[in-house]
């Protein structure tokens, strides 16, 4: 199955530029394509915290380059590792990438060797995405409709995407005829980012309000829900963007299949189950305003967890670059990931 990557893989949101890291500022998309130049590890950590760069694999890659910046500047590497690690708590790709960099530092790597490691992390992610695209698309019957959530595309990864990579590969192969994307309140990753990627690629896509998902499934228009992941526990429980769990529940109720697509760097065998995953709580102000404009009465309070955990029992297929696991559980996860 040949995919036209020149059409379906054109965005590079995380770019190393000789002496600094250049990030496509995802807070300003889709109407402004502004680039943020990070000259040190603190600037990278800030960009991760503020969601200028976001998506589990992309924050891991950016953090790895943050370590390179620290090494090039002769900064305290232990401090840089700690600052980057603390930037966000849920996506394990961040800790995984920093652990890889830490191991190279412990082995005596200089700045050039650390840059080679960061580049390897980035290159391996792109290769994993292309492999997962082929594996996931093969599960989808020709002419299907799919629903996705958040943004899992080139913006969230080294390129091509995880769930969005499967969607791209599925569209290219004629297996997916229609894509639906949930808005993903409050930060609108689906509306602002996923729709931007899909429209650029000429993929037939419709935005839905998050609240329209169960109704959409009831109409029979979608056969698969396809999402990414921020951390997959040893029993297959999967943390992903808030709202994913309710999609999985609605999918099972309506006989719609549920697919999680993530590189093995998202699998955390040291976390036994979803209950042990830290869920990031962000500023309630993100819910009380839209695009910087207050929409809720002064004095109102809000609760803003930005991830949730889908129990493994609601997942029909887990796709990683190491293959497909149907109905993942502790035994099948152990067999695949050790
Ligand atoms: O808060 P975000 O935008 O970083 O959350 C991103 C998600 O939840 C994605 O679904 C996940 O990181 C997978 S991206 C390939």
PDB file of N, CA and C and ligand atoms in Angstrom, residues 26 48 51 53-59 88 91 93 129 149-153 155-157 161-164 184 187 189 193 227-231 239-242 244 261-263 266 280 282 306-307, ligand 1:
ATOM      1  N   UNK A  26       1.504  26.329  18.637  1.00  0.00           N
ATOM      2  CA  UNK A  26       0.175  25.731  18.449  1.00  0.00           C
ATOM      3  C   UNK A  26      -0.926  26.517  19.153  1.00  0.00           C
ATOM      4  N   UNK A  48       6.419  23.859  26.631  1.00  0.00           N
ATOM      5  CA  UNK A  48       5.655  22.633  26.921  1.00  0.00           C
ATOM      6  C   UNK A  48       4.533  22.952  27.903  1.00  0.00           C
ATOM      7  N   UNK A  51       1.670  24.913  26.293  1.00  0.00           N
ATOM      8  CA  UNK A  51       1.037  24.247  25.147  1.00  0.00           C
ATOM      9  C   UNK A  51       1.392  24.882  23.802  1.00  0.00           C
ATOM     10  N   UNK A  53       3.983  23.816  22.311  1.00  0.00           N
ATOM     11  CA  UNK A  53       4.192  22.480  21.739  1.00  0.00           C
ATOM     12  C   UNK A  53       3.424  21.524  22.635  1.00  0.00           C
ATOM     13  N   UNK A  54       2.657  20.593  21.988  1.00  0.00           N
ATOM     14  CA  UNK A  54       1.833  19.690  22.790  1.00  0.00           C
ATOM     15  C   UNK A  54       1.632  18.397  21.990  1.00  0.00           C
ATOM     16  N   UNK A  55       1.017  17.408  22.672  1.00  0.00           N
ATOM     17  CA  UNK A  55       0.943  16.081  22.083  1.00  0.00           C
ATOM     18  C   UNK A  55       2.097  15.261  22.649  1.00  0.00           C
ATOM     19  N   UNK A  56       1.767  14.051  23.121  1.00  0.00           N
ATOM     20  CA  UNK A  56       2.741  13.279  23.896  1.00  0.00           C
ATOM     21  C   UNK A  56       4.096  13.090  23.197  1.00  0.00           C
ATOM     22  N   UNK A  57       4.131  12.575  21.957  1.00  0.00           N
ATOM     23  CA  UNK A  57       5.454  12.382  21.338  1.00  0.00           C
ATOM     24  C   UNK A  57       6.186  13.700  21.109  1.00  0.00           C
ATOM     25  N   UNK A  58       5.449  14.751  20.718  1.00  0.00           N
ATOM     26  CA  UNK A  58       6.104  16.032  20.401  1.00  0.00           C
ATOM     27  C   UNK A  58       6.747  16.647  21.635  1.00  0.00           C
ATOM     28  N   UNK A  59       6.116  16.498  22.802  1.00  0.00           N
ATOM     29  CA  UNK A  59       6.749  17.103  23.983  1.00  0.00           C
ATOM     30  C   UNK A  59       7.988  16.307  24.397  1.00  0.00           C
ATOM     31  N   UNK A  88       5.028  18.862  32.380  1.00  0.00           N
ATOM     32  CA  UNK A  88       3.664  18.311  32.365  1.00  0.00           C
ATOM     33  C   UNK A  88       3.730  16.903  32.943  1.00  0.00           C
ATOM     34  N   UNK A  91       1.716  12.747  30.110  1.00  0.00           N
ATOM     35  CA  UNK A  91       2.291  12.047  28.948  1.00  0.00           C
ATOM     36  C   UNK A  91       3.656  11.468  29.310  1.00  0.00           C
ATOM     37  N   UNK A  93       5.760   9.998  27.435  1.00  0.00           N
ATOM     38  CA  UNK A  93       6.786  10.195  26.403  1.00  0.00           C
ATOM     39  C   UNK A  93       7.809  11.238  26.846  1.00  0.00           C
ATOM     40  N   UNK A 129       5.204   6.129  13.421  1.00  0.00           N
ATOM     41  CA  UNK A 129       3.908   6.628  12.963  1.00  0.00           C
ATOM     42  C   UNK A 129       3.536   6.046  11.606  1.00  0.00           C
ATOM     43  N   UNK A 149     -10.445  12.395  18.250  1.00  0.00           N
ATOM     44  CA  UNK A 149     -10.538  13.345  19.354  1.00  0.00           C
ATOM     45  C   UNK A 149      -9.176  13.986  19.555  1.00  0.00           C
ATOM     46  N   UNK A 150      -9.197  15.244  19.977  1.00  0.00           N
ATOM     47  CA  UNK A 150      -7.969  15.992  20.213  1.00  0.00           C
ATOM     48  C   UNK A 150      -7.163  16.127  18.922  1.00  0.00           C
ATOM     49  N   UNK A 151      -5.863  16.330  19.020  1.00  0.00           N
ATOM     50  CA  UNK A 151      -5.003  16.350  17.838  1.00  0.00           C
ATOM     51  C   UNK A 151      -3.875  15.365  18.033  1.00  0.00           C
ATOM     52  N   UNK A 152      -3.775  14.436  17.087  1.00  0.00           N
ATOM     53  CA  UNK A 152      -2.769  13.374  17.159  1.00  0.00           C
ATOM     54  C   UNK A 152      -1.954  13.341  15.873  1.00  0.00           C
ATOM     55  N   UNK A 153      -1.920  14.472  15.170  1.00  0.00           N
ATOM     56  CA  UNK A 153      -1.308  14.485  13.849  1.00  0.00           C
ATOM     57  C   UNK A 153       0.150  14.878  13.843  1.00  0.00           C
ATOM     58  N   UNK A 155       1.329  17.721  14.112  1.00  0.00           N
ATOM     59  CA  UNK A 155       1.601  18.730  15.138  1.00  0.00           C
ATOM     60  C   UNK A 155       1.966  18.088  16.470  1.00  0.00           C
ATOM     61  N   UNK A 156       1.431  16.902  16.731  1.00  0.00           N
ATOM     62  CA  UNK A 156       1.580  16.253  18.033  1.00  0.00           C
ATOM     63  C   UNK A 156       2.741  15.265  18.070  1.00  0.00           C
ATOM     64  N   UNK A 157       3.439  15.122  16.951  1.00  0.00           N
ATOM     65  CA  UNK A 157       4.443  14.054  16.794  1.00  0.00           C
ATOM     66  C   UNK A 157       5.621  14.586  15.955  1.00  0.00           C
ATOM     67  N   UNK A 161       1.641  11.491  12.351  1.00  0.00           N
ATOM     68  CA  UNK A 161       0.670  11.344  13.432  1.00  0.00           C
ATOM     69  C   UNK A 161       0.435   9.907  13.842  1.00  0.00           C
ATOM     70  N   UNK A 162      -0.248   9.765  14.975  1.00  0.00           N
ATOM     71  CA  UNK A 162      -0.581   8.432  15.499  1.00  0.00           C
ATOM     72  C   UNK A 162      -1.985   8.058  15.020  1.00  0.00           C
ATOM     73  N   UNK A 163      -3.029   8.461  15.761  1.00  0.00           N
ATOM     74  CA  UNK A 163      -4.389   8.203  15.279  1.00  0.00           C
ATOM     75  C   UNK A 163      -4.619   8.903  13.942  1.00  0.00           C
ATOM     76  N   UNK A 164      -4.104  10.120  13.812  1.00  0.00           N
ATOM     77  CA  UNK A 164      -4.284  10.836  12.540  1.00  0.00           C
ATOM     78  C   UNK A 164      -3.451  10.195  11.428  1.00  0.00           C
ATOM     79  N   UNK A 184     -12.903  19.210  21.140  1.00  0.00           N
ATOM     80  CA  UNK A 184     -11.927  19.049  22.236  1.00  0.00           C
ATOM     81  C   UNK A 184     -11.814  20.319  23.093  1.00  0.00           C
ATOM     82  N   UNK A 187      -9.475  23.461  25.036  1.00  0.00           N
ATOM     83  CA  UNK A 187      -8.358  24.055  24.312  1.00  0.00           C
ATOM     84  C   UNK A 187      -8.527  23.949  22.806  1.00  0.00           C
ATOM     85  N   UNK A 189      -8.190  21.519  20.563  1.00  0.00           N
ATOM     86  CA  UNK A 189      -7.174  20.888  19.694  1.00  0.00           C
ATOM     87  C   UNK A 189      -7.815  20.274  18.446  1.00  0.00           C
ATOM     88  N   UNK A 193      -6.654  22.469  15.486  1.00  0.00           N
ATOM     89  CA  UNK A 193      -5.444  21.809  14.982  1.00  0.00           C
ATOM     90  C   UNK A 193      -5.747  20.646  14.042  1.00  0.00           C
ATOM     91  N   UNK A 227      -8.180   7.149  18.455  1.00  0.00           N
ATOM     92  CA  UNK A 227      -7.577   8.173  19.309  1.00  0.00           C
ATOM     93  C   UNK A 227      -6.108   7.851  19.581  1.00  0.00           C
ATOM     94  N   UNK A 228      -5.393   8.823  20.086  1.00  0.00           N
ATOM     95  CA  UNK A 228      -4.016   8.630  20.522  1.00  0.00           C
ATOM     96  C   UNK A 228      -3.980   8.317  22.007  1.00  0.00           C
ATOM     97  N   UNK A 229      -2.806   8.482  22.617  1.00  0.00           N
ATOM     98  CA  UNK A 229      -2.658   8.196  24.049  1.00  0.00           C
ATOM     99  C   UNK A 229      -1.518   9.022  24.621  1.00  0.00           C
ATOM    100  N   UNK A 230      -1.621   9.295  25.899  1.00  0.00           N
ATOM    101  CA  UNK A 230      -0.559   9.995  26.628  1.00  0.00           C
ATOM    102  C   UNK A 230       0.217   9.064  27.546  1.00  0.00           C
ATOM    103  N   UNK A 231      -0.453   8.012  28.016  1.00  0.00           N
ATOM    104  CA  UNK A 231       0.232   7.010  28.820  1.00  0.00           C
ATOM    105  C   UNK A 231      -0.633   5.754  28.822  1.00  0.00           C
ATOM    106  N   UNK A 239      -4.542   6.594  29.306  1.00  0.00           N
ATOM    107  CA  UNK A 239      -4.827   8.016  29.535  1.00  0.00           C
ATOM    108  C   UNK A 239      -4.733   8.753  28.212  1.00  0.00           C
ATOM    109  N   UNK A 240      -5.721   9.552  27.942  1.00  0.00           N
ATOM    110  CA  UNK A 240      -5.706  10.417  26.746  1.00  0.00           C
ATOM    111  C   UNK A 240      -6.539  11.659  27.055  1.00  0.00           C
ATOM    112  N   UNK A 241      -6.615  12.550  26.102  1.00  0.00           N
ATOM    113  CA  UNK A 241      -7.307  13.828  26.279  1.00  0.00           C
ATOM    114  C   UNK A 241      -8.691  13.661  26.903  1.00  0.00           C
ATOM    115  N   UNK A 242      -9.007  14.552  27.812  1.00  0.00           N
ATOM    116  CA  UNK A 242     -10.295  14.527  28.492  1.00  0.00           C
ATOM    117  C   UNK A 242     -11.443  14.412  27.460  1.00  0.00           C
ATOM    118  N   UNK A 244     -12.070  11.342  26.106  1.00  0.00           N
ATOM    119  CA  UNK A 244     -11.835  10.068  25.419  1.00  0.00           C
ATOM    120  C   UNK A 244     -12.638   8.945  26.081  1.00  0.00           C
ATOM    121  N   UNK A 261      -4.013   4.392  19.193  1.00  0.00           N
ATOM    122  CA  UNK A 261      -2.804   4.334  18.368  1.00  0.00           C
ATOM    123  C   UNK A 261      -1.708   5.136  19.063  1.00  0.00           C
ATOM    124  N   UNK A 262      -0.610   4.483  19.408  1.00  0.00           N
ATOM    125  CA  UNK A 262       0.466   5.177  20.124  1.00  0.00           C
ATOM    126  C   UNK A 262       1.772   4.410  19.952  1.00  0.00           C
ATOM    127  N   UNK A 263       2.895   5.125  19.870  1.00  0.00           N
ATOM    128  CA  UNK A 263       4.183   4.429  19.802  1.00  0.00           C
ATOM    129  C   UNK A 263       4.490   3.743  21.128  1.00  0.00           C
ATOM    130  N   UNK A 266       4.917   5.453  24.530  1.00  0.00           N
ATOM    131  CA  UNK A 266       3.767   5.875  25.338  1.00  0.00           C
ATOM    132  C   UNK A 266       3.365   4.790  26.340  1.00  0.00           C
ATOM    133  N   UNK A 280      -3.304  15.509  34.770  1.00  0.00           N
ATOM    134  CA  UNK A 280      -2.991  16.942  34.857  1.00  0.00           C
ATOM    135  C   UNK A 280      -4.263  17.769  35.071  1.00  0.00           C
ATOM    136  N   UNK A 282      -5.413  21.623  34.942  1.00  0.00           N
ATOM    137  CA  UNK A 282      -4.940  22.922  34.484  1.00  0.00           C
ATOM    138  C   UNK A 282      -5.809  24.038  35.049  1.00  0.00           C
ATOM    139  N   UNK A 306      -7.424  17.641  32.363  1.00  0.00           N
ATOM    140  CA  UNK A 306      -7.263  17.662  30.906  1.00  0.00           C
ATOM    141  C   UNK A 306      -7.000  16.282  30.291  1.00  0.00           C
ATOM    142  N   UNK A 307      -6.973  15.257  31.119  1.00  0.00           N
ATOM    143  CA  UNK A 307      -6.891  13.887  30.595  1.00  0.00           C
ATOM    144  C   UNK A 307      -7.883  13.015  31.353  1.00  0.00           C
TER     145      UNK A 307
HETATM  146  O1  LIG B   1      -2.976  18.458  26.144  1.00  0.00           O
HETATM  147  P1  LIG B   1      -2.438  17.910  24.869  1.00  0.00           P
HETATM  148  O2  LIG B   1      -2.907  18.670  23.674  1.00  0.00           O
HETATM  149  O3  LIG B   1      -0.939  17.743  24.899  1.00  0.00           O
HETATM  150  O4  LIG B   1      -3.074  16.463  24.768  1.00  0.00           O
HETATM  151  C1  LIG B   1      -2.766  15.666  23.646  1.00  0.00           C
HETATM  152  C2  LIG B   1      -3.490  14.368  23.618  1.00  0.00           C
HETATM  153  O5  LIG B   1      -4.207  14.011  24.517  1.00  0.00           O
HETATM  154  C3  LIG B   1      -3.207  13.475  22.442  1.00  0.00           C
HETATM  155  O6  LIG B   1      -4.325  12.709  22.134  1.00  0.00           O
HETATM  156  C4  LIG B   1      -2.042  12.528  22.816  1.00  0.00           C
HETATM  157  O7  LIG B   1      -0.966  13.266  23.315  1.00  0.00           O
HETATM  158  C5  LIG B   1      -1.587  11.735  21.668  1.00  0.00           C
HETATM  159  S1  LIG B   1      -0.777  12.743  20.456  1.00  0.00           S
HETATM  160  C6  LIG B   1      -0.120  11.729  19.267  1.00  0.00           C
END
